[in-house]
XYZ file of N, CA and C in Angstrom:
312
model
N -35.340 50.337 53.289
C -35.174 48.911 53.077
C -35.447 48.626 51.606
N -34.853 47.766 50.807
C -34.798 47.422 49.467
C -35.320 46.157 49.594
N -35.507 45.357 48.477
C -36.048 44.094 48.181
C -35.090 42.917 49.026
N -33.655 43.057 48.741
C -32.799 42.126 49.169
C -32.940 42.039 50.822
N -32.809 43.592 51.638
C -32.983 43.537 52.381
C -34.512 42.935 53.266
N -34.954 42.649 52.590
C -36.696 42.246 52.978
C -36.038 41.037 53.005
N -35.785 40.437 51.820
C -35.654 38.883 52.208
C -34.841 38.449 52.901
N -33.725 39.075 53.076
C -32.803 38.523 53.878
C -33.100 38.793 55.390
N -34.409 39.943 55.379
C -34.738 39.912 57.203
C -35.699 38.931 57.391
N -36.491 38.052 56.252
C -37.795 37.092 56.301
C -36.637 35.848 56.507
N -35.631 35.902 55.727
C -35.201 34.673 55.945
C -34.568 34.280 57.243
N -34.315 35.179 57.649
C -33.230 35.236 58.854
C -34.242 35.256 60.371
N -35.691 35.959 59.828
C -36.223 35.942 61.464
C -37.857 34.782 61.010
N -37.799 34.070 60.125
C -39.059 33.459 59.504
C -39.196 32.058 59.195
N -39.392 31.463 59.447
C -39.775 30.507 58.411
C -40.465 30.494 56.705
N -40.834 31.211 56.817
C -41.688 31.180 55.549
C -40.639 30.844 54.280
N -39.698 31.517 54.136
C -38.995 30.896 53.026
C -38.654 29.212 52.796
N -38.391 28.578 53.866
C -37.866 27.123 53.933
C -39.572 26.710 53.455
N -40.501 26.982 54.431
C -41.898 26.329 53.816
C -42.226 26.247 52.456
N -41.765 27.774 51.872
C -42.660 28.062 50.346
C -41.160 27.602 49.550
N -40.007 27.480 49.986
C -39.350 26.676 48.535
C -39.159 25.452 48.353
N -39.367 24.808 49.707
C -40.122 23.155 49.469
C -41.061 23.072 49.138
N -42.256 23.756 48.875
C -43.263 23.904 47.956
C -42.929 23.829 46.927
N -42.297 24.845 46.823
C -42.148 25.683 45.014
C -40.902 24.628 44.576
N -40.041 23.818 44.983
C -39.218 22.946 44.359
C -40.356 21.900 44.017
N -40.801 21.260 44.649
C -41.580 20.090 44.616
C -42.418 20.156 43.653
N -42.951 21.406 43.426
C -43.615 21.861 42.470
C -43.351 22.432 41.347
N -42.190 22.638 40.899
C -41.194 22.711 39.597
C -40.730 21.255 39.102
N -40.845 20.434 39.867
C -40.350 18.907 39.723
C -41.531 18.142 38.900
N -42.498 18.251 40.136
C -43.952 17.896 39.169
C -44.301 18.428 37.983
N -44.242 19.803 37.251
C -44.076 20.402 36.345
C -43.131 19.848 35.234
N -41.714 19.890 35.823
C -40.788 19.181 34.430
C -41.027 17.883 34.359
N -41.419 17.165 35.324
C -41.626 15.565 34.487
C -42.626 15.747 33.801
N -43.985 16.584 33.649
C -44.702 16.368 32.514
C -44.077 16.969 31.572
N -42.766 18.079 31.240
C -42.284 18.036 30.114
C -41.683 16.593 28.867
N -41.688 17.001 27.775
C -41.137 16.107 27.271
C -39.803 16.060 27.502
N -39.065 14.691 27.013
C -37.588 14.076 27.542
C -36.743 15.322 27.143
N -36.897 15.990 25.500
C -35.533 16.605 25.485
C -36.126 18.181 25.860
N -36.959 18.605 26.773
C -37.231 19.665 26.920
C -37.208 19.956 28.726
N -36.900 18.885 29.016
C -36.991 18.998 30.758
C -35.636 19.609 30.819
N -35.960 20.527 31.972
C -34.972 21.102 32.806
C -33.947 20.636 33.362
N -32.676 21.145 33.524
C -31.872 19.756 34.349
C -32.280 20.749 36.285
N -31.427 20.298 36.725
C -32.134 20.614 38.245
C -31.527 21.573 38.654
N -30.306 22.398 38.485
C -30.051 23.917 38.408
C -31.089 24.214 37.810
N -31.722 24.435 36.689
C -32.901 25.200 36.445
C -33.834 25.225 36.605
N -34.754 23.896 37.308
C -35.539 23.380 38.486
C -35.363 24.235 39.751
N -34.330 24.655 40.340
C -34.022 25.567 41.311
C -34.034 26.787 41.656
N -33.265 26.937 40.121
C -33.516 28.285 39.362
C -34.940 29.212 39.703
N -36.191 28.578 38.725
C -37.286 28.731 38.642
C -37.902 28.391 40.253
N -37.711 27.570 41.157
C -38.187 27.712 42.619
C -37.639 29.296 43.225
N -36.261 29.592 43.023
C -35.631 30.722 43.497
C -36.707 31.831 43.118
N -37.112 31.377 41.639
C -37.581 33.243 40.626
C -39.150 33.057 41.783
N -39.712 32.444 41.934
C -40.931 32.319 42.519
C -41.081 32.921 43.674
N -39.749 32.931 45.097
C -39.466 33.271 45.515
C -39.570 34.674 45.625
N -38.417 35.181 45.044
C -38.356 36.826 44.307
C -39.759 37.466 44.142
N -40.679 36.544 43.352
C -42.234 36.889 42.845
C -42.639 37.243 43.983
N -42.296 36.469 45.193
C -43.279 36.883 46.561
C -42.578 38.379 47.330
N -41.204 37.870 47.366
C -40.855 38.952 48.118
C -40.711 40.394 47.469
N -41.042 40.686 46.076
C -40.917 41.866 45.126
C -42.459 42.692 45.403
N -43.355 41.440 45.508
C -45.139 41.718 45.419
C -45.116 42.028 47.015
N -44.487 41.658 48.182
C -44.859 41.954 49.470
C -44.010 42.987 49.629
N -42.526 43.485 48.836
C -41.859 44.858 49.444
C -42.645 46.152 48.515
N -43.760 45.583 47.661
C -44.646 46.918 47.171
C -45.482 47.187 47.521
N -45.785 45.926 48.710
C -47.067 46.182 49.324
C -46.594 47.502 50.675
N -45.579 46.868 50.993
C -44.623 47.787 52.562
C -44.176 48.966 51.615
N -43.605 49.260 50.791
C -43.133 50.484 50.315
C -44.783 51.215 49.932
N -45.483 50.756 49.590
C -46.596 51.601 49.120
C -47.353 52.569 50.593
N -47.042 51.354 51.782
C -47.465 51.800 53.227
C -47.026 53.125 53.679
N -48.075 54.625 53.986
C -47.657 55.669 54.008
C -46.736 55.707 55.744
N -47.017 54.970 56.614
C -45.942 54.749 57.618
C -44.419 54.266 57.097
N -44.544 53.874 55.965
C -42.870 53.131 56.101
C -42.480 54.249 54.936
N -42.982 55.280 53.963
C -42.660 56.387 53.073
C -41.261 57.000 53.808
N -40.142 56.659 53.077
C -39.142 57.300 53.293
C -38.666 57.323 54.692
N -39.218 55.871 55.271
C -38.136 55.310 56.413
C -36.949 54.642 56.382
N -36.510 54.845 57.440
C -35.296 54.099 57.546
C -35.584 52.519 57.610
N -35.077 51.634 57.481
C -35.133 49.780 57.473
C -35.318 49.536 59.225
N -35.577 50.402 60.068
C -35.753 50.108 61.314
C -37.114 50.349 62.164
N -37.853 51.052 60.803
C -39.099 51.605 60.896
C -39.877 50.554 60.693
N -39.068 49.582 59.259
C -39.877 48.768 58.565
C -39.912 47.471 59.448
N -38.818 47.208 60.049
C -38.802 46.042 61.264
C -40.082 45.970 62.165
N -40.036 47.551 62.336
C -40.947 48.116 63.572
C -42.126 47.450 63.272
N -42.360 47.518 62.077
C -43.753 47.367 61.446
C -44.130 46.218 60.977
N -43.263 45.679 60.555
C -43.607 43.959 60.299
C -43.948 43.495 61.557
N -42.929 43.952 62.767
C -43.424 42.994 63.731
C -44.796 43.789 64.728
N -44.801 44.661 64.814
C -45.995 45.428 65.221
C -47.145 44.448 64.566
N -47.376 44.304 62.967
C -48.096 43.644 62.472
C -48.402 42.471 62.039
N -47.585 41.846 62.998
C -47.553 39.992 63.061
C -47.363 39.812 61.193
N -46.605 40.266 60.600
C -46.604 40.332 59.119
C -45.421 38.920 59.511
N -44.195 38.393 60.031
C -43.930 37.405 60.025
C -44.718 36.194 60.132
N -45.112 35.552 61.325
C -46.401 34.835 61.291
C -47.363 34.716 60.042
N -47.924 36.124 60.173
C -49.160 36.116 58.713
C -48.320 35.127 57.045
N -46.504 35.645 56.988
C -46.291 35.070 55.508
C -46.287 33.822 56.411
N -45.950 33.462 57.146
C -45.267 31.971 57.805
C -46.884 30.690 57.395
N -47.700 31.507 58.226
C -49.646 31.143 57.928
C -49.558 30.971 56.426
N -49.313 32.059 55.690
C -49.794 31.463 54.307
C -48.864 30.798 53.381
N -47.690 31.238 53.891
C -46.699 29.666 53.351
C -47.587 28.264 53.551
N -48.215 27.932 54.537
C -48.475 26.782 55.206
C -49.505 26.171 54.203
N -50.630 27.288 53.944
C -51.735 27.052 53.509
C -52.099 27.291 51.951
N -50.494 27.529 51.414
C -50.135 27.953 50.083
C -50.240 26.490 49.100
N -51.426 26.176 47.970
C -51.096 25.215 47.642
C -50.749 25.490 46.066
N -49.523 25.353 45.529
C -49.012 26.311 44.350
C -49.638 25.032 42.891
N -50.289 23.624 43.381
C -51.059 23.042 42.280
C -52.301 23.738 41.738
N -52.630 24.785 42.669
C -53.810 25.354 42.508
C -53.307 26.748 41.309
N -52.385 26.918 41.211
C -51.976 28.100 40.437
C -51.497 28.087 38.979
């Protein structure tokens, strides 16, 4: 399993993505209005930057699963096995919830 493939199985069996990029938009918004007028973002790049945040999570959680000596040179059906064996959906879904990105 590769990075793309991670997210596209979180997005597809999870919530957690819809939670954390209404976060992370809302919170790129609050951010560019304290920019000044000719330095704010227009809202493709407001989106942009919610998307890269995104990536940040799912790059830092497929090194956490690739580093895992059970998923070493498995197949992407091993890694299913194992997310859900380990309530790892739920767990990102939980800390989407409780994610407050003003704090960061």
């Amino acid at each position: 399993m590769n990075t793309d493939d991670l997210d596209e199985y979180i997005k597809e069996n999870s919530k957690a993505y819809d939670i954390f990029i209404e976060k992370a938009r809302i919170n790129q918004r609050e951010k560019n209005a304290t920019r000044a007028l000719n330095k704010r973002y227009t809202n493709e790049r407001v989106e942009e930057e919610a998307q890269q945040m995104w990536r940040n999570i799912i790059k830092h959680l497929y090194g956490k699963l690739h580093s895992e000596p059970k998923l070493k040179d498995k197949s992407p059906i091993y890694w299913v096995d194992f997310i859900l064996e380990n309530n790892l959906l739920e767990s990102l879904e939980n800390s989407m919830f409780d994610l407050d990105l003003d704090e960061n």
